[in-house]
Amino acid sequence: MLKSLIFQSSRCFNKLSSLPKQLSIISQKNHSTSSNNHDIDGFKSIFFSYSTSVSYPKDYVQKLIDIQRSEKISPYIFFIKDQLKSNNFNGVAPTKRMKDLGEKWNSMTELDKKRYIELAAKNREQFSEQRKKLLSTLNEDEISNLNKDVKREKIERLKKLKETRKKREKIRQKAPKRPRGAFFLYCDTLDRGEAHVKDFTRGAAAKWKLMAEQDKQKFFDLANELMERYQKDYSEWEAKMVEKGKKNLIRKKTVQAIDLKRPKKSKKKAKKAIKAIPEILIV
C-alpha cells in the first residue's frame, strides 16, 4: 500500500513540474485582485485537465501487449518450437516444413499432445500473474485508459500490417512503379562518384536551385511524359486486377468508377419479378 502511494505521489509531482511556466507568473503587470482572478480563470482548464487526466508509464502499453500475446501461445506453437529445435530441416522449403509439421500434429494422439497442452497452460498462468502484477500498480481509471490505449495501438498495428501486405502483393502482381520527378531525373545525369547519398543529394539540390528555368524545362517535360505513361499502364494493370478478383489492390476512386458503371436493376423490374414468382409456382 505504501509503495503504491509513493508511486502515485511521484507521478503527481511529475505532472505539476510539467505545467507551463506561465502558471507561476500570473499577471506581473497588473497586481489588482480582479486581474489576478481573471488570469487564474484563464488557466482553470489546464488545472482541470491535469487533475482529472489519468496517466501511467509509457512502456505499460507495450508491456501489456507483449503479455497478452504471450498468454495466447497455443500448444501447437510449443510443438512447432520443439520440432524445429530437435529436427534438422536444412534444404526443406518453409511452406513444406510447416505443412509436414501440421500433418504430424493432426496425427498425434491426445496423450502425445498432453505435454504441449501442459506447457501452454503453465505459460498462460505465468503471464496471467505478470499481467495482474502490472495492473496492481494502477487504479481503475488508469486501467481503463490503458486498455483503451492498448486497443488503439492494436488497431494501428493491424492497419500497418494490412498496408505492408498490400504493398508486397502489389510487388508480386508486378504493379507499375511511380516514375521519378524532374529533380531526380536531373540527378541521374550527374556523376555521383564515391560521395555519400546525402552529400550527393545536397550538392545536386544546390545546383538545381541555381539552374535557369529553361534548363529545367526538359526535365519537367520528361517527368510529365513518364507520368502520363505510368497512369496509362497503371489503369491497365488495375483492369487486370479486377479480372483476377483482386479489387483490394486498386485505388478507391477506381473501385467507385467501376461501381458507377455497373447497371443498376430498376425497382419496378424487381417488384414485377417478385410478383411473378407465385404465378409460376402455381402453374
mmCIF file of C-alpha atoms in Angstrom:
data_model
loop_
_atom_site.group_PDB
_atom_site.id
_atom_site.type_symbol
_atom_site.label_atom_id
_atom_site.label_comp_id
_atom_site.label_asym_id
_atom_site.label_seq_id
_atom_site.Cartn_x
_atom_site.Cartn_y
_atom_site.Cartn_z
ATOM 1 C CA MET A 1 0.000 0.000 0.000
ATOM 2 C CA LEU A 2 2.818 2.383 0.957
ATOM 3 C CA LYS A 3 4.657 1.646 -2.285
ATOM 4 C CA SER A 4 1.511 2.388 -4.291
ATOM 5 C CA LEU A 5 1.030 5.750 -2.519
ATOM 6 C CA ILE A 6 4.662 6.729 -3.160
ATOM 7 C CA PHE A 7 4.289 5.726 -6.808
ATOM 8 C CA GLN A 8 1.108 7.827 -7.218
ATOM 9 C CA SER A 9 2.577 10.868 -5.453
ATOM 10 C CA SER A 10 5.736 10.804 -7.601
ATOM 11 C CA ARG A 11 3.612 10.861 -10.760
ATOM 12 C CA CYS A 12 1.540 13.776 -9.441
ATOM 13 C CA PHE A 13 4.775 15.682 -8.802
ATOM 14 C CA ASN A 14 5.928 14.963 -12.364
ATOM 15 C CA LYS A 15 2.620 16.318 -13.699
ATOM 16 C CA LEU A 16 2.909 19.539 -11.710
ATOM 17 C CA SER A 17 6.519 20.044 -12.769
ATOM 18 C CA SER A 18 5.480 19.735 -16.434
ATOM 19 C CA LEU A 19 2.890 22.542 -16.182
ATOM 20 C CA PRO A 20 3.584 25.715 -18.194
ATOM 21 C CA LYS A 21 5.909 28.253 -16.598
ATOM 22 C CA GLN A 22 3.241 30.918 -17.040
ATOM 23 C CA LEU A 23 1.302 29.402 -14.125
ATOM 24 C CA SER A 24 3.972 30.549 -11.661
ATOM 25 C CA ILE A 25 3.951 34.120 -13.002
ATOM 26 C CA ILE A 26 0.405 35.450 -13.136
ATOM 27 C CA SER A 27 -0.023 38.970 -14.386
ATOM 28 C CA GLN A 28 3.110 40.713 -13.160
ATOM 29 C CA LYS A 29 1.986 43.912 -14.880
ATOM 30 C CA ASN A 30 -1.346 44.286 -13.024
ATOM 31 C CA HIS A 31 -1.338 43.342 -9.337
ATOM 32 C CA SER A 32 -5.008 44.082 -8.747
ATOM 33 C CA THR A 33 -7.300 41.375 -7.366
ATOM 34 C CA SER A 34 -9.623 41.468 -10.362
ATOM 35 C CA SER A 35 -6.789 40.936 -12.854
ATOM 36 C CA ASN A 36 -5.346 38.055 -10.825
ATOM 37 C CA ASN A 37 -8.740 36.333 -10.708
ATOM 38 C CA HIS A 38 -9.113 36.818 -14.448
ATOM 39 C CA ASP A 39 -5.697 35.227 -15.097
ATOM 40 C CA ILE A 40 -6.457 32.272 -12.836
ATOM 41 C CA ASP A 41 -9.751 31.670 -14.676
ATOM 42 C CA GLY A 42 -7.781 31.500 -17.908
ATOM 43 C CA PHE A 43 -5.709 28.595 -16.551
ATOM 44 C CA LYS A 44 -8.616 26.704 -14.951
ATOM 45 C CA SER A 45 -8.942 24.404 -17.958
ATOM 46 C CA ILE A 46 -5.267 23.424 -17.663
ATOM 47 C CA PHE A 47 -5.605 22.667 -13.948
ATOM 48 C CA PHE A 48 -8.786 20.720 -14.588
ATOM 49 C CA SER A 49 -7.250 18.593 -17.348
ATOM 50 C CA TYR A 50 -4.173 17.802 -15.267
ATOM 51 C CA SER A 51 -6.169 16.939 -12.167
ATOM 52 C CA THR A 52 -8.666 14.660 -13.932
ATOM 53 C CA SER A 53 -6.452 13.076 -16.573
ATOM 54 C CA VAL A 54 -5.113 9.572 -15.935
ATOM 55 C CA SER A 55 -1.529 8.685 -16.768
ATOM 56 C CA TYR A 56 0.795 5.703 -16.422
ATOM 57 C CA PRO A 57 4.352 4.845 -17.538
ATOM 58 C CA LYS A 58 4.726 4.938 -21.325
ATOM 59 C CA ASP A 59 6.130 1.408 -21.575
ATOM 60 C CA TYR A 60 2.991 -0.098 -19.960
ATOM 61 C CA VAL A 61 1.159 -0.246 -23.310
ATOM 62 C CA GLN A 62 3.907 -2.298 -24.954
ATOM 63 C CA LYS A 63 4.339 -4.469 -21.850
ATOM 64 C CA LEU A 64 0.628 -5.300 -21.714
ATOM 65 C CA ILE A 65 0.528 -6.082 -25.454
ATOM 66 C CA ASP A 66 3.510 -8.449 -25.069
ATOM 67 C CA ILE A 67 1.904 -10.167 -22.067
ATOM 68 C CA GLN A 68 -1.437 -10.605 -23.871
ATOM 69 C CA ARG A 69 0.353 -12.033 -26.905
ATOM 70 C CA SER A 70 2.374 -14.449 -24.766
ATOM 71 C CA GLU A 71 -0.752 -15.593 -22.891
ATOM 72 C CA LYS A 72 -2.313 -16.768 -26.157
ATOM 73 C CA ILE A 73 0.522 -19.124 -27.181
ATOM 74 C CA SER A 74 -1.180 -22.396 -28.053
ATOM 75 C CA PRO A 75 0.048 -25.994 -27.517
ATOM 76 C CA TYR A 76 0.602 -26.251 -31.278
ATOM 77 C CA ILE A 77 3.150 -23.387 -31.160
ATOM 78 C CA PHE A 78 5.083 -25.167 -28.383
ATOM 79 C CA PHE A 79 5.058 -28.309 -30.539
ATOM 80 C CA ILE A 80 6.407 -26.354 -33.553
ATOM 81 C CA LYS A 81 9.207 -24.802 -31.454
ATOM 82 C CA ASP A 82 10.160 -28.206 -30.070
ATOM 83 C CA GLN A 83 10.232 -29.808 -33.522
ATOM 84 C CA LEU A 84 12.280 -27.019 -35.071
ATOM 85 C CA LYS A 85 14.902 -27.372 -32.321
ATOM 86 C CA SER A 86 15.127 -31.175 -32.394
ATOM 87 C CA ASN A 87 14.832 -31.882 -36.148
ATOM 88 C CA ASN A 88 17.118 -30.792 -38.973
ATOM 89 C CA PHE A 89 15.130 -29.077 -41.730
ATOM 90 C CA ASN A 90 18.048 -27.827 -43.826
ATOM 91 C CA GLY A 91 17.137 -27.667 -47.507
ATOM 92 C CA VAL A 92 13.393 -28.016 -46.837
ATOM 93 C CA ALA A 93 11.167 -25.165 -48.015
ATOM 94 C CA PRO A 94 9.415 -23.314 -45.136
ATOM 95 C CA THR A 95 5.934 -23.953 -46.578
ATOM 96 C CA LYS A 96 6.566 -27.709 -46.907
ATOM 97 C CA ARG A 97 8.156 -27.794 -43.448
ATOM 98 C CA MET A 98 5.085 -26.231 -41.816
ATOM 99 C CA LYS A 99 2.734 -28.445 -43.829
ATOM 100 C CA ASP A 100 4.560 -31.597 -42.670
ATOM 101 C CA LEU A 101 4.533 -30.443 -39.037
ATOM 102 C CA GLY A 102 0.811 -29.635 -39.270
ATOM 103 C CA GLU A 103 0.068 -33.128 -40.579
ATOM 104 C CA LYS A 104 2.202 -34.648 -37.830
ATOM 105 C CA TRP A 105 0.331 -32.659 -35.152
ATOM 106 C CA ASN A 106 -3.059 -33.753 -36.511
ATOM 107 C CA SER A 107 -1.996 -37.418 -36.479
ATOM 108 C CA MET A 108 -0.844 -37.262 -32.828
ATOM 109 C CA THR A 109 -2.986 -38.714 -30.025
ATOM 110 C CA GLU A 110 -4.228 -36.658 -27.067
ATOM 111 C CA LEU A 111 -1.672 -38.432 -24.875
ATOM 112 C CA ASP A 112 1.174 -37.287 -27.146
ATOM 113 C CA LYS A 113 -0.211 -33.721 -27.146
ATOM 114 C CA LYS A 114 -0.599 -33.667 -23.348
ATOM 115 C CA ARG A 115 2.971 -32.411 -22.770
ATOM 116 C CA TYR A 116 2.449 -29.380 -25.008
ATOM 117 C CA ILE A 117 -1.014 -28.686 -23.554
ATOM 118 C CA GLU A 118 0.524 -28.576 -20.063
ATOM 119 C CA LEU A 119 3.302 -26.254 -21.278
ATOM 120 C CA ALA A 120 0.709 -23.874 -22.757
ATOM 121 C CA ALA A 121 -1.349 -23.910 -19.547
ATOM 122 C CA LYS A 122 1.723 -23.224 -17.409
ATOM 123 C CA ASN A 123 2.788 -20.400 -19.744
ATOM 124 C CA ARG A 124 -0.723 -18.873 -19.632
ATOM 125 C CA GLU A 125 -0.721 -18.976 -15.838
ATOM 126 C CA GLN A 126 2.735 -17.397 -15.634
ATOM 127 C CA PHE A 127 1.866 -14.457 -17.910
ATOM 128 C CA SER A 128 -1.520 -14.051 -16.262
ATOM 129 C CA GLU A 129 0.305 -13.431 -12.979
ATOM 130 C CA GLN A 130 2.562 -10.907 -14.722
ATOM 131 C CA ARG A 131 -0.489 -9.073 -16.060
ATOM 132 C CA LYS A 132 -2.106 -8.925 -12.612
ATOM 133 C CA LYS A 133 1.149 -7.662 -11.103
ATOM 134 C CA LEU A 134 1.428 -4.951 -13.758
ATOM 135 C CA LEU A 135 -2.170 -3.767 -13.294
ATOM 136 C CA SER A 136 -1.923 -3.833 -9.483
ATOM 137 C CA THR A 137 0.162 -0.630 -9.599
ATOM 138 C CA LEU A 138 -2.716 1.271 -11.294
ATOM 139 C CA ASN A 139 -6.152 2.419 -10.188
ATOM 140 C CA GLU A 140 -9.427 1.666 -12.023
ATOM 141 C CA ASP A 141 -9.350 4.781 -14.215
ATOM 142 C CA GLU A 142 -5.745 4.147 -15.225
ATOM 143 C CA ILE A 143 -6.530 0.522 -16.085
ATOM 144 C CA SER A 144 -9.486 1.654 -18.201
ATOM 145 C CA ASN A 145 -7.325 4.180 -20.072
ATOM 146 C CA LEU A 146 -4.531 1.657 -20.500
ATOM 147 C CA ASN A 147 -6.918 -0.883 -22.055
ATOM 148 C CA LYS A 148 -8.218 1.781 -24.447
ATOM 149 C CA ASP A 149 -4.680 2.698 -25.481
ATOM 150 C CA VAL A 150 -3.775 -0.962 -25.979
ATOM 151 C CA LYS A 151 -6.847 -1.456 -28.172
ATOM 152 C CA ARG A 152 -5.985 1.681 -30.178
ATOM 153 C CA GLU A 153 -2.373 0.526 -30.599
ATOM 154 C CA LYS A 154 -3.512 -2.898 -31.840
ATOM 155 C CA ILE A 155 -5.819 -1.299 -34.417
ATOM 156 C CA GLU A 156 -2.959 0.916 -35.668
ATOM 157 C CA ARG A 157 -0.626 -2.072 -35.935
ATOM 158 C CA LEU A 158 -3.263 -4.043 -37.827
ATOM 159 C CA LYS A 159 -3.669 -1.170 -40.303
ATOM 160 C CA LYS A 160 0.111 -1.023 -40.849
ATOM 161 C CA LEU A 161 0.236 -4.800 -41.313
ATOM 162 C CA LYS A 162 -2.542 -4.653 -43.924
ATOM 163 C CA GLU A 163 -0.731 -1.867 -45.776
ATOM 164 C CA THR A 164 2.535 -3.864 -45.736
ATOM 165 C CA ARG A 165 0.778 -6.967 -47.085
ATOM 166 C CA LYS A 166 -0.916 -4.869 -49.760
ATOM 167 C CA LYS A 167 2.436 -3.423 -50.889
ATOM 168 C CA ARG A 168 4.002 -6.902 -51.030
ATOM 169 C CA GLU A 169 1.071 -8.234 -53.042
ATOM 170 C CA LYS A 170 1.379 -5.315 -55.468
ATOM 171 C CA ILE A 171 5.050 -6.177 -55.990
ATOM 172 C CA ARG A 172 4.112 -9.836 -56.633
ATOM 173 C CA GLN A 173 1.460 -8.743 -59.145
ATOM 174 C CA LYS A 174 4.059 -6.502 -60.856
ATOM 175 C CA ALA A 175 2.303 -3.178 -60.365
ATOM 176 C CA PRO A 176 3.853 -0.306 -62.400
ATOM 177 C CA LYS A 177 6.263 1.805 -60.360
ATOM 178 C CA ARG A 178 5.659 5.531 -59.992
ATOM 179 C CA PRO A 179 8.215 7.467 -62.103
ATOM 180 C CA ARG A 180 10.760 9.903 -60.709
ATOM 181 C CA GLY A 181 10.226 13.645 -60.576
ATOM 182 C CA ALA A 182 12.131 16.285 -62.539
ATOM 183 C CA PHE A 183 14.795 16.820 -59.849
ATOM 184 C CA PHE A 184 15.663 13.119 -59.562
ATOM 185 C CA LEU A 185 15.803 12.800 -63.346
ATOM 186 C CA TYR A 186 18.353 15.601 -63.232
ATOM 187 C CA CYS A 187 20.285 13.715 -60.514
ATOM 188 C CA ASP A 188 20.549 10.724 -62.872
ATOM 189 C CA THR A 189 22.568 12.881 -65.274
ATOM 190 C CA LEU A 190 25.170 13.719 -62.595
ATOM 191 C CA ASP A 191 28.198 11.627 -61.643
ATOM 192 C CA ARG A 192 27.928 10.615 -58.002
ATOM 193 C CA GLY A 193 31.388 9.101 -57.707
ATOM 194 C CA GLU A 194 32.163 7.884 -54.162
ATOM 195 C CA ALA A 195 30.096 10.563 -52.428
ATOM 196 C CA HIS A 196 27.539 9.594 -49.787
ATOM 197 C CA VAL A 197 23.882 9.706 -50.879
ATOM 198 C CA LYS A 198 23.054 12.597 -48.518
ATOM 199 C CA ASP A 199 26.073 14.659 -49.603
ATOM 200 C CA PHE A 200 25.385 13.952 -53.270
ATOM 201 C CA THR A 201 21.686 14.913 -52.958
ATOM 202 C CA ARG A 202 22.553 18.080 -51.031
ATOM 203 C CA GLY A 203 25.040 19.141 -53.721
ATOM 204 C CA ALA A 204 22.605 18.308 -56.532
ATOM 205 C CA ALA A 205 19.851 20.347 -54.839
ATOM 206 C CA ALA A 206 22.174 23.360 -54.615
ATOM 207 C CA LYS A 207 22.969 23.073 -58.346
ATOM 208 C CA TRP A 208 19.280 22.597 -59.188
ATOM 209 C CA LYS A 209 18.363 25.846 -57.418
ATOM 210 C CA LEU A 210 20.956 27.786 -59.442
ATOM 211 C CA MET A 211 19.782 26.362 -62.779
ATOM 212 C CA ALA A 212 17.767 28.535 -65.161
ATOM 213 C CA GLU A 213 14.100 27.634 -65.683
ATOM 214 C CA GLN A 214 14.664 26.948 -69.395
ATOM 215 C CA ASP A 215 17.360 24.368 -68.494
ATOM 216 C CA LYS A 216 14.990 22.707 -66.004
ATOM 217 C CA GLN A 217 12.120 22.577 -68.508
ATOM 218 C CA LYS A 218 13.438 19.493 -70.360
ATOM 219 C CA PHE A 219 13.426 17.516 -67.096
ATOM 220 C CA PHE A 220 9.882 18.689 -66.307
ATOM 221 C CA ASP A 221 8.724 17.654 -69.796
ATOM 222 C CA LEU A 222 10.328 14.233 -69.420
ATOM 223 C CA ALA A 223 8.747 13.805 -65.967
ATOM 224 C CA ASN A 224 5.285 14.685 -67.348
ATOM 225 C CA GLU A 225 5.734 12.236 -70.227
ATOM 226 C CA LEU A 226 6.733 9.430 -67.849
ATOM 227 C CA MET A 227 3.808 10.245 -65.570
ATOM 228 C CA GLU A 228 1.288 10.030 -68.423
ATOM 229 C CA ARG A 229 2.721 6.665 -69.464
ATOM 230 C CA TYR A 230 2.627 5.469 -65.843
ATOM 231 C CA GLN A 231 -1.041 6.461 -65.416
ATOM 232 C CA LYS A 232 -1.982 4.592 -68.582
ATOM 233 C CA ASP A 233 -0.041 1.465 -67.547
ATOM 234 C CA TYR A 234 -1.475 1.621 -64.019
ATOM 235 C CA SER A 235 -5.057 1.827 -65.322
ATOM 236 C CA GLU A 236 -4.424 -1.253 -67.498
ATOM 237 C CA TRP A 237 -2.891 -3.081 -64.519
ATOM 238 C CA GLU A 238 -5.926 -2.209 -62.356
ATOM 239 C CA ALA A 239 -8.244 -3.629 -65.018
ATOM 240 C CA LYS A 240 -6.269 -6.904 -64.885
ATOM 241 C CA MET A 241 -6.555 -6.966 -61.071
ATOM 242 C CA VAL A 242 -10.345 -6.564 -61.324
ATOM 243 C CA GLU A 243 -10.469 -9.538 -63.711
ATOM 244 C CA LYS A 244 -8.386 -11.580 -61.250
ATOM 245 C CA GLY A 245 -10.717 -10.636 -58.381
ATOM 246 C CA LYS A 246 -8.081 -8.598 -56.527
ATOM 247 C CA LYS A 247 -10.094 -5.404 -56.162
ATOM 248 C CA ASN A 248 -8.438 -4.680 -52.793
ATOM 249 C CA LEU A 249 -5.187 -3.759 -54.605
ATOM 250 C CA ILE A 250 -6.628 -0.996 -56.748
ATOM 251 C CA ARG A 251 -7.343 2.628 -55.839
ATOM 252 C CA LYS A 252 -10.597 3.662 -54.157
ATOM 253 C CA LYS A 253 -11.545 6.070 -56.949
ATOM 254 C CA THR A 254 -11.139 3.236 -59.490
ATOM 255 C CA VAL A 255 -13.427 0.996 -57.418
ATOM 256 C CA GLN A 256 -16.016 3.794 -57.246
ATOM 257 C CA ALA A 257 -15.789 4.326 -61.024
ATOM 258 C CA ILE A 258 -16.339 0.584 -61.641
ATOM 259 C CA ASP A 259 -19.355 0.537 -59.292
ATOM 260 C CA LEU A 260 -20.887 3.544 -61.084
ATOM 261 C CA LYS A 261 -20.521 1.869 -64.491
ATOM 262 C CA ARG A 262 -22.429 -1.213 -63.363
ATOM 263 C CA PRO A 263 -26.078 -1.150 -64.495
ATOM 264 C CA LYS A 264 -28.449 -0.915 -61.554
ATOM 265 C CA LYS A 265 -31.601 -3.031 -61.511
ATOM 266 C CA SER A 266 -34.707 -0.890 -61.524
ATOM 267 C CA LYS A 267 -37.071 -1.267 -58.587
ATOM 268 C CA LYS A 268 -40.073 -1.768 -60.895
ATOM 269 C CA LYS A 269 -38.481 -4.791 -62.596
ATOM 270 C CA ALA A 270 -37.551 -6.271 -59.232
ATOM 271 C CA LYS A 271 -41.137 -5.891 -57.968
ATOM 272 C CA LYS A 272 -42.548 -7.478 -61.127
ATOM 273 C CA ALA A 273 -40.175 -10.429 -60.740
ATOM 274 C CA ILE A 274 -41.268 -10.938 -57.119
ATOM 275 C CA LYS A 275 -44.987 -10.822 -58.072
ATOM 276 C CA ALA A 276 -44.442 -13.285 -60.927
ATOM 277 C CA ILE A 277 -42.943 -15.976 -58.663
ATOM 278 C CA PRO A 278 -46.230 -17.260 -57.120
ATOM 279 C CA GLU A 279 -47.893 -17.466 -60.558
ATOM 280 C CA ILE A 280 -45.056 -19.561 -61.943
ATOM 281 C CA LEU A 281 -45.196 -21.860 -58.912
ATOM 282 C CA ILE A 282 -48.955 -22.313 -59.275
ATOM 283 C CA VAL A 283 -48.679 -23.211 -62.977
#
